[in-house]
XYZ file of C-alpha atoms in Angstrom:
365
model
C 1.413 5.513 -22.566
C 4.647 3.755 -23.426
C 8.272 3.328 -22.348
C 10.702 5.135 -24.651
C 14.117 4.376 -23.158
C 15.923 2.376 -20.464
C 19.410 2.976 -19.090
C 20.909 0.338 -16.797
C 24.158 0.351 -14.872
C 25.366 -2.598 -12.769
C 21.854 -4.051 -12.847
C 21.795 -7.855 -12.607
C 24.032 -9.020 -15.497
C 23.976 -5.630 -17.286
C 27.103 -3.576 -16.753
C 26.012 -0.637 -18.900
C 23.110 -0.613 -21.372
C 21.045 2.073 -23.131
C 17.995 0.884 -25.089
C 15.349 2.797 -27.048
C 12.023 1.018 -27.406
C 9.169 0.955 -29.910
C 5.778 2.315 -28.763
C 3.990 -0.830 -29.957
C 5.841 -4.159 -29.742
C 9.286 -4.981 -28.399
C 10.457 -8.555 -28.845
C 13.277 -9.480 -26.470
C 14.772 -12.741 -27.652
C 17.665 -14.899 -26.497
C 18.648 -18.139 -24.849
C 17.951 -18.799 -21.186
C 20.016 -16.997 -18.522
C 21.130 -14.208 -20.883
C 19.210 -11.357 -19.196
C 15.823 -11.113 -20.939
C 13.791 -11.042 -17.725
C 16.359 -8.757 -16.084
C 15.635 -6.088 -18.696
C 11.883 -6.056 -18.140
C 12.432 -6.260 -14.382
C 14.208 -2.899 -14.596
C 11.269 -1.506 -16.573
C 8.815 -2.803 -13.965
C 10.656 -0.922 -11.200
C 9.441 2.352 -12.721
C 5.860 1.461 -11.804
C 5.898 0.253 -8.198
C 9.482 0.934 -7.183
C 10.043 -2.747 -6.431
C 10.699 -5.948 -8.337
C 8.177 -8.623 -9.282
C 10.880 -11.252 -8.613
C 12.425 -10.339 -5.259
C 11.703 -8.260 -2.168
C 15.430 -7.667 -1.660
C 16.717 -4.720 -3.714
C 20.328 -5.781 -3.111
C 19.807 -8.919 -5.199
C 19.514 -6.721 -8.286
C 23.026 -5.279 -7.850
C 25.452 -6.849 -10.314
C 27.793 -9.343 -8.697
C 31.000 -7.580 -7.643
C 29.441 -4.087 -7.819
C 28.461 -1.818 -4.950
C 25.348 -0.279 -6.490
C 22.968 -0.265 -9.430
C 21.304 2.608 -11.250
C 18.398 2.588 -13.673
C 16.712 5.343 -15.616
C 13.385 4.664 -17.331
C 11.776 7.253 -19.601
C 8.135 7.135 -20.707
C 5.539 9.190 -22.561
C 2.049 9.590 -21.135
C -0.349 11.582 -23.314
C 1.458 14.931 -23.564
C 3.619 14.342 -20.489
C 7.181 13.022 -20.289
C 8.002 10.844 -17.294
C 11.449 9.930 -16.020
C 12.008 7.500 -13.158
C 15.520 7.059 -11.755
C 16.561 4.621 -9.049
C 19.910 4.098 -7.358
C 20.401 1.275 -4.869
C 23.438 0.400 -2.776
C 23.772 -1.649 0.386
C 23.543 1.585 2.361
C 20.722 3.422 0.603
C 17.928 3.553 -1.959
C 17.115 6.758 -3.803
C 14.269 7.274 -6.265
C 13.693 10.340 -8.429
C 10.571 11.223 -10.386
C 11.187 13.783 -13.125
C 14.387 14.875 -11.405
C 12.805 15.304 -7.969
C 13.846 12.970 -5.185
C 10.788 11.349 -3.629
C 10.489 10.589 0.079
C 7.940 7.771 -0.172
C 7.424 5.100 -2.831
C 3.715 6.001 -2.817
C 4.717 9.246 -4.593
C 5.859 7.133 -7.547
C 2.472 5.476 -8.035
C -0.096 6.566 -10.654
C 2.649 7.534 -13.094
C 3.684 4.412 -15.043
C 1.113 1.613 -15.228
C 2.617 -1.811 -15.870
C 1.148 -5.326 -15.798
C 3.439 -8.368 -15.702
C 2.290 -11.734 -17.073
C 4.653 -14.666 -16.540
C 4.406 -18.471 -16.281
C 4.065 -17.991 -12.522
C 0.846 -16.043 -13.120
C -0.603 -19.020 -14.997
C -0.369 -20.882 -11.679
C -2.224 -18.198 -9.738
C -5.453 -20.223 -9.679
C -4.106 -23.515 -8.332
C -1.265 -22.379 -6.076
C -1.346 -21.063 -2.528
C -3.561 -18.089 -1.477
C -0.502 -15.833 -1.107
C -0.156 -15.734 -4.919
C -3.753 -14.541 -5.280
C -3.292 -11.904 -2.575
C -0.211 -10.621 -4.416
C -2.284 -10.350 -7.592
C -4.776 -8.114 -5.751
C -2.098 -6.055 -4.019
C -0.029 -5.337 -7.147
C -3.020 -3.987 -9.029
C -4.512 -1.967 -6.199
C -1.170 -0.397 -5.289
C -0.888 0.975 -8.841
C -4.338 2.543 -9.039
C -4.892 3.385 -5.350
C -1.870 4.950 -3.607
C -3.891 5.009 -0.385
C -4.115 1.220 -0.590
C -0.314 1.078 -0.844
C -0.098 3.110 2.378
C -2.675 0.931 4.133
C -1.055 -2.378 3.159
C 2.422 -1.095 4.115
C 1.231 0.040 7.551
C -0.782 -3.131 8.070
C 2.276 -5.318 7.396
C 4.342 -3.338 9.902
C 1.650 -3.633 12.588
C 1.229 -7.354 11.847
C 4.976 -7.909 12.229
C 4.989 -6.067 15.565
C 2.003 -8.037 16.854
C 3.435 -11.390 15.760
C 6.802 -10.537 17.312
C 5.058 -9.802 20.604
C 3.019 -13.022 20.397
C 6.270 -14.981 20.180
C 7.497 -13.581 23.512
C 7.328 -15.857 26.566
C 4.954 -13.540 28.426
C 3.308 -11.055 26.003
C 1.791 -7.952 27.598
C -1.931 -8.028 26.836
C -2.204 -4.237 27.221
C 0.369 -3.738 24.460
C -1.279 -6.359 22.264
C -4.560 -4.454 22.560
C -2.845 -1.363 21.144
C -1.635 -3.356 18.136
C -5.139 -4.824 17.803
C -6.553 -1.325 17.342
C -3.989 -0.543 14.643
C -4.550 -3.885 12.942
C -8.299 -3.255 12.815
C -7.789 0.285 11.511
C -5.697 -0.637 8.482
C -7.070 -4.148 7.974
C -10.656 -2.887 7.647
C -9.656 -0.398 4.963
C -7.829 -3.127 3.050
C -10.814 -5.482 3.188
C -13.232 -2.867 1.853
C -10.828 -1.787 -0.904
C -10.189 -5.392 -1.939
C -13.918 -6.201 -1.956
C -14.632 -3.278 -4.293
C -11.750 -4.260 -6.571
C -12.777 -7.929 -6.808
C -16.353 -6.947 -7.619
C -15.062 -5.065 -10.673
C -12.562 -7.761 -11.664
C -15.296 -10.405 -11.427
C -17.469 -8.557 -13.933
C -14.686 -7.838 -16.436
C -12.933 -11.215 -16.245
C -16.256 -13.037 -16.493
C -16.983 -11.448 -19.866
C -13.450 -12.099 -21.134
C -13.621 -15.736 -20.055
C -16.960 -16.141 -21.797
C -15.438 -14.775 -25.004
C -12.403 -17.077 -24.828
C -14.591 -20.166 -24.283
C -17.217 -19.114 -26.852
C -19.848 -18.836 -24.143
C -19.365 -22.376 -22.837
C -17.981 -21.382 -19.419
C -18.967 -18.822 -16.794
C -16.157 -17.532 -14.567
C -16.802 -15.968 -11.170
C -14.299 -14.418 -8.762
C -15.260 -13.951 -5.110
C -13.286 -12.387 -2.285
C -13.021 -14.738 0.709
C -12.356 -12.723 3.851
C -12.215 -14.161 7.364
C -13.912 -10.979 8.551
C -17.447 -10.568 7.092
C -18.055 -7.464 4.968
C -19.908 -4.583 6.600
C -21.675 -1.525 5.158
C -19.170 1.103 6.226
C -15.664 1.516 7.596
C -16.697 2.050 11.220
C -18.774 -1.145 11.327
C -15.969 -3.030 9.548
C -13.404 -1.766 12.051
C -15.548 -2.720 15.066
C -16.220 -6.214 13.740
C -12.529 -6.704 12.847
C -11.471 -5.704 16.354
C -14.065 -8.014 17.880
C -12.844 -10.961 15.777
C -9.174 -10.317 16.612
C -9.851 -10.117 20.337
C -12.060 -13.226 20.330
C -9.143 -15.145 18.760
C -6.546 -13.903 21.247
C -6.264 -17.219 23.098
C -5.673 -19.103 19.852
C -3.138 -16.478 18.699
C -1.234 -16.730 21.979
C -1.103 -20.522 21.640
C -0.018 -20.470 17.970
C 2.134 -17.344 18.393
C 0.821 -15.632 15.270
C -2.175 -13.611 14.126
C -5.030 -15.709 12.758
C -7.443 -12.931 11.694
C -6.953 -10.344 8.969
C -6.487 -9.765 5.240
C -3.106 -11.551 5.319
C -5.182 -14.767 5.546
C -7.711 -13.957 2.809
C -8.171 -15.667 -0.540
C -10.064 -15.594 -3.833
C -12.675 -18.193 -4.709
C -12.516 -18.895 -8.443
C -15.323 -20.916 -9.999
C -16.183 -22.006 -13.536
C -19.802 -23.068 -14.041
C -20.097 -23.215 -10.253
C -17.115 -25.562 -9.745
C -14.156 -24.441 -7.592
C -11.338 -24.707 -10.139
C -8.643 -24.109 -7.522
C -9.164 -27.769 -6.578
C -11.212 -29.369 -9.309
C -10.445 -27.450 -12.499
C -8.453 -28.827 -15.404
C -5.126 -27.213 -16.295
C -6.807 -25.668 -19.345
C -9.560 -24.113 -17.216
C -7.053 -22.804 -14.693
C -4.900 -21.234 -17.399
C -7.871 -19.679 -19.159
C -9.032 -18.200 -15.848
C -5.528 -16.799 -15.205
C -5.467 -15.266 -18.688
C -8.917 -13.741 -18.076
C -7.730 -12.234 -14.785
C -4.667 -10.658 -16.400
C -6.652 -9.178 -19.284
C -9.212 -7.889 -16.772
C -6.364 -6.222 -14.882
C -5.377 -4.339 -18.059
C -8.947 -3.276 -18.787
C -9.534 -2.129 -15.209
C -6.469 0.123 -15.302
C -7.886 1.742 -18.439
C -11.308 2.090 -16.821
C -9.955 3.559 -13.583
C -7.219 5.820 -14.941
C -8.153 6.451 -18.603
C -4.601 5.366 -19.417
C -3.404 2.341 -21.353
C -0.967 0.246 -19.371
C 2.245 -1.409 -20.547
C 2.228 -5.214 -20.637
C 5.292 -7.355 -19.965
C 4.864 -10.882 -21.317
C 7.738 -12.759 -19.726
C 8.209 -16.063 -21.551
C 4.480 -16.759 -21.301
C 3.433 -17.237 -24.935
C 5.149 -20.624 -25.115
C 3.021 -21.724 -22.140
C -0.259 -20.998 -23.977
C -1.834 -23.049 -26.737
C -2.397 -21.483 -30.156
C -6.009 -20.489 -29.457
C -5.135 -18.638 -26.252
C -2.078 -17.053 -27.903
C -4.301 -15.658 -30.662
C -6.861 -14.315 -28.197
C -4.175 -12.656 -26.080
C -2.417 -10.997 -29.024
C -5.673 -9.848 -30.643
C -6.745 -8.248 -27.354
C -3.604 -6.117 -27.040
C -3.417 -4.049 -30.192
C -3.668 -0.707 -28.349
C -0.975 -1.108 -25.700
C 2.806 -1.341 -25.613
C 4.088 -4.901 -25.377
C 7.384 -6.305 -24.175
C 7.628 -9.991 -25.084
C 10.525 -12.110 -23.853
C 11.094 -15.544 -25.333
C 13.814 -17.981 -26.331
C 12.159 -18.036 -29.735
C 8.864 -17.107 -31.372
C 7.204 -18.862 -34.279
C 6.869 -16.999 -37.548
C 3.092 -17.291 -37.178
C 3.138 -15.383 -33.873
C 5.516 -12.767 -35.271
C 3.261 -12.227 -38.296
C 0.207 -11.538 -36.103
C 1.945 -8.916 -33.966
C 1.816 -5.196 -34.786
C 5.031 -3.647 -36.054
C 7.813 -3.001 -33.583
C 11.428 -3.740 -32.704
C 13.314 -6.947 -32.055
C 16.207 -7.146 -29.603
C 18.590 -10.050 -29.051
C 20.087 -10.506 -25.592
C 23.450 -12.249 -25.279
C 25.123 -12.338 -21.867
C 23.885 -8.919 -20.759
C 24.426 -7.266 -24.128
C 21.503 -5.894 -26.169
C 21.606 -5.967 -29.950
C 18.810 -4.467 -32.010
C 17.734 -6.303 -35.160
C 17.962 -3.670 -37.906
């Protein structure tokens, strides 16, 4: 599948732009702060209905405007897809192929997009929240039910934490939220565990290829609730753990048990590279994870995804650049950069080059 066209109105620093893209490679070049990342941010919205940069939709409205609109068109096998989004301070409306959708989950499983940015290179060494986001982004795309579970879990968690912050929380009400927390949290844990098992296998082989067999990468899911054989057992154990930690939660005024506290253990040759890995090992592991994400989408959906490389090539050495580019010959690429070397350009498949200057897009003819 591939993106064919993007129309933006009052989006970030774009007042009005219509762009037609190449099905293979689209180079988006320009100096910093001209709007390169803004363009691919709009494209990303067609996949999950939210930005990879902000949780606040209003931030994407152009300064001085009251709304933004985007329209992203794509081709998927023999099917045309059109995603439209309009956001103002009062409302957010999303249409899929002309039909207004009621829930963002209805948008999923249509446009598959993976984003790879310099921030993703830090996924190994930075805080656990970054690794949880990596899991959640992928699973939301390929499992709409996971999107529903994680959305409901976050709402329940907020309610429970709000109640814990009260001067005299009602234990009977907390027990109701505990049941809900265990219901959705158990589903999330089992879905994450299955996902990480697959990612571990795929990324391990990729990492071995990149390092010419010198390093063995393993990814493990670290949950504070042990894994059980089925959902009922998982739910019962989750509920037991939450209730046994009630006194601590009341003292700290937040919830200490659940998938919002989980992490990934990432080892190379048995060494935890979150703490003890070199920068090169951490970056190679991050690259392996991203490439595994792309391969898993293909495996799960039988669709090629679209990859957004946001100013990341300059962060990789020549060897890793070559491996990345050589691995992506079958998917549509969007590459943003201040500049690209002639060597990199020569190794890329044919495509289009766009220059971004202060929110204006000029195609190199």
